[in-house]
Structures are given as structure tokens and as C-alpha cells.
XYZ file of N, CA, C and O in Angstrom:
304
model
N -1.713 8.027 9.419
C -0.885 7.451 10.460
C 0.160 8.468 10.870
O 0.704 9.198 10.041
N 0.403 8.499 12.037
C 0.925 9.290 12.687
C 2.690 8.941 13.249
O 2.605 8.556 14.415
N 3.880 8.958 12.883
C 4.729 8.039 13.562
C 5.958 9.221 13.848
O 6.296 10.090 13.045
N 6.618 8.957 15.457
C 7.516 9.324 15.683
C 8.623 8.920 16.006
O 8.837 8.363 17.083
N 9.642 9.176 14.978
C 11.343 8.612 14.982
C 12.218 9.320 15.874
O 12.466 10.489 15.577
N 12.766 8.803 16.981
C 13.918 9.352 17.987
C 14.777 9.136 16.584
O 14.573 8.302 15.703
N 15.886 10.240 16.669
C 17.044 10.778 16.111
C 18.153 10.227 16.623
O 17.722 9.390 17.416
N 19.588 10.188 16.649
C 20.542 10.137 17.298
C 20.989 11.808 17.401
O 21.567 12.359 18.338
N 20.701 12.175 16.614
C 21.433 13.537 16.870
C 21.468 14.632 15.602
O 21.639 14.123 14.494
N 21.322 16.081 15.661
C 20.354 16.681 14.428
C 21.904 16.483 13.395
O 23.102 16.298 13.614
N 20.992 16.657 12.183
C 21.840 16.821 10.605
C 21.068 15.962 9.733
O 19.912 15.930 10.155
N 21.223 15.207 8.629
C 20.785 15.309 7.129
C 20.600 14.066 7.719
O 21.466 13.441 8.331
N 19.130 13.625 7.465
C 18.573 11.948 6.946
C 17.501 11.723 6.064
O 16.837 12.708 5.740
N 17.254 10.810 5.689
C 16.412 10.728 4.664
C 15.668 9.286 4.989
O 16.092 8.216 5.426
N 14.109 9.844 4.494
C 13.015 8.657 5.229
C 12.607 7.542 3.589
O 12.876 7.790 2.414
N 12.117 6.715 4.009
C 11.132 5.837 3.354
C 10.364 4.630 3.965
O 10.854 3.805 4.736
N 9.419 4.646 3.625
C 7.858 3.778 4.145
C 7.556 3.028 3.306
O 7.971 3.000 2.148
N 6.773 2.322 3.832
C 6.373 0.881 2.631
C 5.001 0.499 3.219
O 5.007 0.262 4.427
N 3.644 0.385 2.470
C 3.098 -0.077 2.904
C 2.688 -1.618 2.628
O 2.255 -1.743 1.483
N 2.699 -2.389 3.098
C 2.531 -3.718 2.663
C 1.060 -4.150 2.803
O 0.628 -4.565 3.878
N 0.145 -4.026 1.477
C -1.115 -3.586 1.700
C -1.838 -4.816 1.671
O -3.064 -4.757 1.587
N -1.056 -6.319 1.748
C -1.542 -7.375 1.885
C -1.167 -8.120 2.795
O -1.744 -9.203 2.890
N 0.177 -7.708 3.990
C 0.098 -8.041 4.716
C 1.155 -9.216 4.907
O 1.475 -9.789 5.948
N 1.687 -9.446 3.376
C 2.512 -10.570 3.239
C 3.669 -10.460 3.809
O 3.944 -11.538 4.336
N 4.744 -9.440 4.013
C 5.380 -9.256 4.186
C 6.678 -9.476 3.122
O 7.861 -9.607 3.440
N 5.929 -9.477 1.372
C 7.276 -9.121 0.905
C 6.413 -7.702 0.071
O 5.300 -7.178 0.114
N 7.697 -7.515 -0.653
C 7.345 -6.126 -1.708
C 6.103 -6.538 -2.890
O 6.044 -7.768 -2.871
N 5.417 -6.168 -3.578
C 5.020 -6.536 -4.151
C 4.654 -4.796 -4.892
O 4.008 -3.875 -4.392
N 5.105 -4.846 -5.741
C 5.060 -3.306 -6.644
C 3.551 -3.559 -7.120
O 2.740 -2.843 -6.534
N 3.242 -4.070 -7.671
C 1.670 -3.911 -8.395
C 0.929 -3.106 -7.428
O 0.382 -2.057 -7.768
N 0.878 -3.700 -5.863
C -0.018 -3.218 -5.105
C 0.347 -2.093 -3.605
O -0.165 -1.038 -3.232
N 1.391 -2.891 -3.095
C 2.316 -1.976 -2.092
C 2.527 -0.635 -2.793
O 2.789 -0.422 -3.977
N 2.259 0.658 -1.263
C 2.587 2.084 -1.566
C 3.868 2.266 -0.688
O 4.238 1.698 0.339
N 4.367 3.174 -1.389
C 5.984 3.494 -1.033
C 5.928 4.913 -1.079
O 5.437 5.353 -2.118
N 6.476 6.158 0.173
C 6.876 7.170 0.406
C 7.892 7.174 0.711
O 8.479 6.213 1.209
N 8.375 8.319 0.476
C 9.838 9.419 1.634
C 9.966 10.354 1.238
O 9.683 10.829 0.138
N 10.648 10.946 2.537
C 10.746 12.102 2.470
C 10.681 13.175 1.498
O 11.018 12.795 0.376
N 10.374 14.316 1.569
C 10.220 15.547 0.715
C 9.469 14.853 -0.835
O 9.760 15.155 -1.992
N 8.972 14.371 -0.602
C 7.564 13.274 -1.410
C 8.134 13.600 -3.329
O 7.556 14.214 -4.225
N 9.350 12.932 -3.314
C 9.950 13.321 -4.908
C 8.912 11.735 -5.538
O 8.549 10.801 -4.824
N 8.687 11.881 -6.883
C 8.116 11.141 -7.770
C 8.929 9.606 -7.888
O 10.117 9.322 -8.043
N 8.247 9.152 -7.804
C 9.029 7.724 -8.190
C 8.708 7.222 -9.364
O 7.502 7.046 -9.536
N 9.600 6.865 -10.442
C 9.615 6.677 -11.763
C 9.993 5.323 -11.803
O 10.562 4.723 -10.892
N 9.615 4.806 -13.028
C 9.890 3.033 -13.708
C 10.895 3.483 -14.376
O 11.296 4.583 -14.757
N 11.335 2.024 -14.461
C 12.478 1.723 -15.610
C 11.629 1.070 -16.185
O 10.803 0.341 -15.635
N 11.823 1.393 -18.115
C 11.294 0.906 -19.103
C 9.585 0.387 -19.120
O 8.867 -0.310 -19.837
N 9.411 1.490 -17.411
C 7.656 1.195 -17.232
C 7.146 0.408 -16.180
O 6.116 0.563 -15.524
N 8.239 -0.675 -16.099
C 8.280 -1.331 -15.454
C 8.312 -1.970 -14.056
O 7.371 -2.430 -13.408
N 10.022 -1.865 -13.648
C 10.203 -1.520 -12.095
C 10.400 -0.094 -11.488
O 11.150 0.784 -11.913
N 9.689 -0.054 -10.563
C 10.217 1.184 -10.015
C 11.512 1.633 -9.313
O 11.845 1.083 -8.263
N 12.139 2.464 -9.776
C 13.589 3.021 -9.336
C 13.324 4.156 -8.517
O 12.675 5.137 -8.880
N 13.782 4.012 -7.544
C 14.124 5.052 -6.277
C 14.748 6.291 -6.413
O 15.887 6.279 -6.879
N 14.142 7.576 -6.043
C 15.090 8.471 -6.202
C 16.077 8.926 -5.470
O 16.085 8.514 -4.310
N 17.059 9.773 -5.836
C 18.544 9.898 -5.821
C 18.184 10.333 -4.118
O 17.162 10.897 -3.726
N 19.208 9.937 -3.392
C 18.913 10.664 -1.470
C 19.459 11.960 -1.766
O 19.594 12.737 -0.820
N 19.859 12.388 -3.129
C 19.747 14.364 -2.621
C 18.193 14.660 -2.708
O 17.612 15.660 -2.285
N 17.829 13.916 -3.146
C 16.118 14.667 -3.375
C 15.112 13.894 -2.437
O 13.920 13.876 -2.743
N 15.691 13.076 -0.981
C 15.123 12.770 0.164
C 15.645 13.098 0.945
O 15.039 12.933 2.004
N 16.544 13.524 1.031
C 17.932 14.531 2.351
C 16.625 15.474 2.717
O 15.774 15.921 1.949
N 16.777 15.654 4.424
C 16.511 16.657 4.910
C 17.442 16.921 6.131
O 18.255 16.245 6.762
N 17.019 18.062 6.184
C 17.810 18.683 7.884
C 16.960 18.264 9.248
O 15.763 18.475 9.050
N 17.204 17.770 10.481
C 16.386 17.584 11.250
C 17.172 18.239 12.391
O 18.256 17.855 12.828
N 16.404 19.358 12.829
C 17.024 20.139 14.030
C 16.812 19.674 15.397
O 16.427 18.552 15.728
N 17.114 20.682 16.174
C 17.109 20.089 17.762
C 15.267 20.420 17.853
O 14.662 21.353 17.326
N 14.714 19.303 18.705
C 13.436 19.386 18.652
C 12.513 18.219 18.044
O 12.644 17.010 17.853
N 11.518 19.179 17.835
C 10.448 18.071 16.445
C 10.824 18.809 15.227
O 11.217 19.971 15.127
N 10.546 17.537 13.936
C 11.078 18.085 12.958
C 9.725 17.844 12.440
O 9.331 16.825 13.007
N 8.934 18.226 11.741
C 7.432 17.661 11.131
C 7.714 17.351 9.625
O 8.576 17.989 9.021
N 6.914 16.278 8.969
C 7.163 16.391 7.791
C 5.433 15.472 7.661
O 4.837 14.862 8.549
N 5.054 15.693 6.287
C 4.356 14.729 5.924
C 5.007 13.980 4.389
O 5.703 14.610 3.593
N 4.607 12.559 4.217
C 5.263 11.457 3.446
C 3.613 11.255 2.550
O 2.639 10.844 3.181
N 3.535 11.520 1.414
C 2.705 10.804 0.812
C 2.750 9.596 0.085
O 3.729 9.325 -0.610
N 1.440 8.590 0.217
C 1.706 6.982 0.024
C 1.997 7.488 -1.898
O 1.466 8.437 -2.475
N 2.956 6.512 -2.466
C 2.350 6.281 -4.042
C 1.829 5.200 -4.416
O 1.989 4.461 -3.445
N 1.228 4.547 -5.320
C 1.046 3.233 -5.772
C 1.479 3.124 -7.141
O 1.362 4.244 -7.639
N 1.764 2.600 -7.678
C 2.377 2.900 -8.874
C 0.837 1.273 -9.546
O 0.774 0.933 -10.727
């Protein structure tokens, strides 16, 4: 999938995606995949839930222009 975000204006943002792979429209960790930006690992607590990583390690720069990135899905 292909998607393009208008900006307000260039400097530091940070992405995340969700796929909702049943359609329900809530979260459901067992099965829903979750990306962002600069594609850092997403880790459990105690195995369990998944905890989000820190936005220094989804910060990017987005200049004047197109900024390209690719987001890979995870599933945990």
C-alpha cells in the first residue's frame, strides 16, 4: 500500500499504522500488524503486551518536497 501524508510544514514527525486485519475496528494484538517509522522493533512487556517504542527511535526529518520512507507491518 502506497499512502501520501500532506505535512504542515518540514521538521521532525514520527509515523504509526495499524492494520486492523479483521476489520473490527478495535486493536486486537494477537492478530493486528502495527508499523512506524524508521521500522524500530516492538517488544512485550513480560511477553505479553506490546510496548511502543520511545519517538526518538520514530523521529524523522521531513524536508521541503517528498520525503519517502517505507514502514514494515509486525505481527507480534
Amino acid at each position: 500500500t502506497t499512502v501520501c501524508v500532506p505535512l504542515p510544514a518540514t521538521g521532525d514527525f514520527a509515523i504509526a499504522v495499524q492494520h486492523d486485519a479483521n476489520g473490527n475496528r478495535q486493536t486486537d494484538v494477537s492478530t493486528d500488524g502495527a508499523g512506524m517509522s524508521n521500522n524500530p522493533g516492538i517488544k512485550k512487556i513480560l511477553g505479553l503486551v506490546p510496548r511502543p517504542p520511545s519517538v526518538d527511535k520514530t523521529r524523522f526529518t521531513a524536508g521541503p518536497g517528498v520525503t519517502r520512507m517505507t514502514i514494515s507491518m509486525q505481527y507480534l
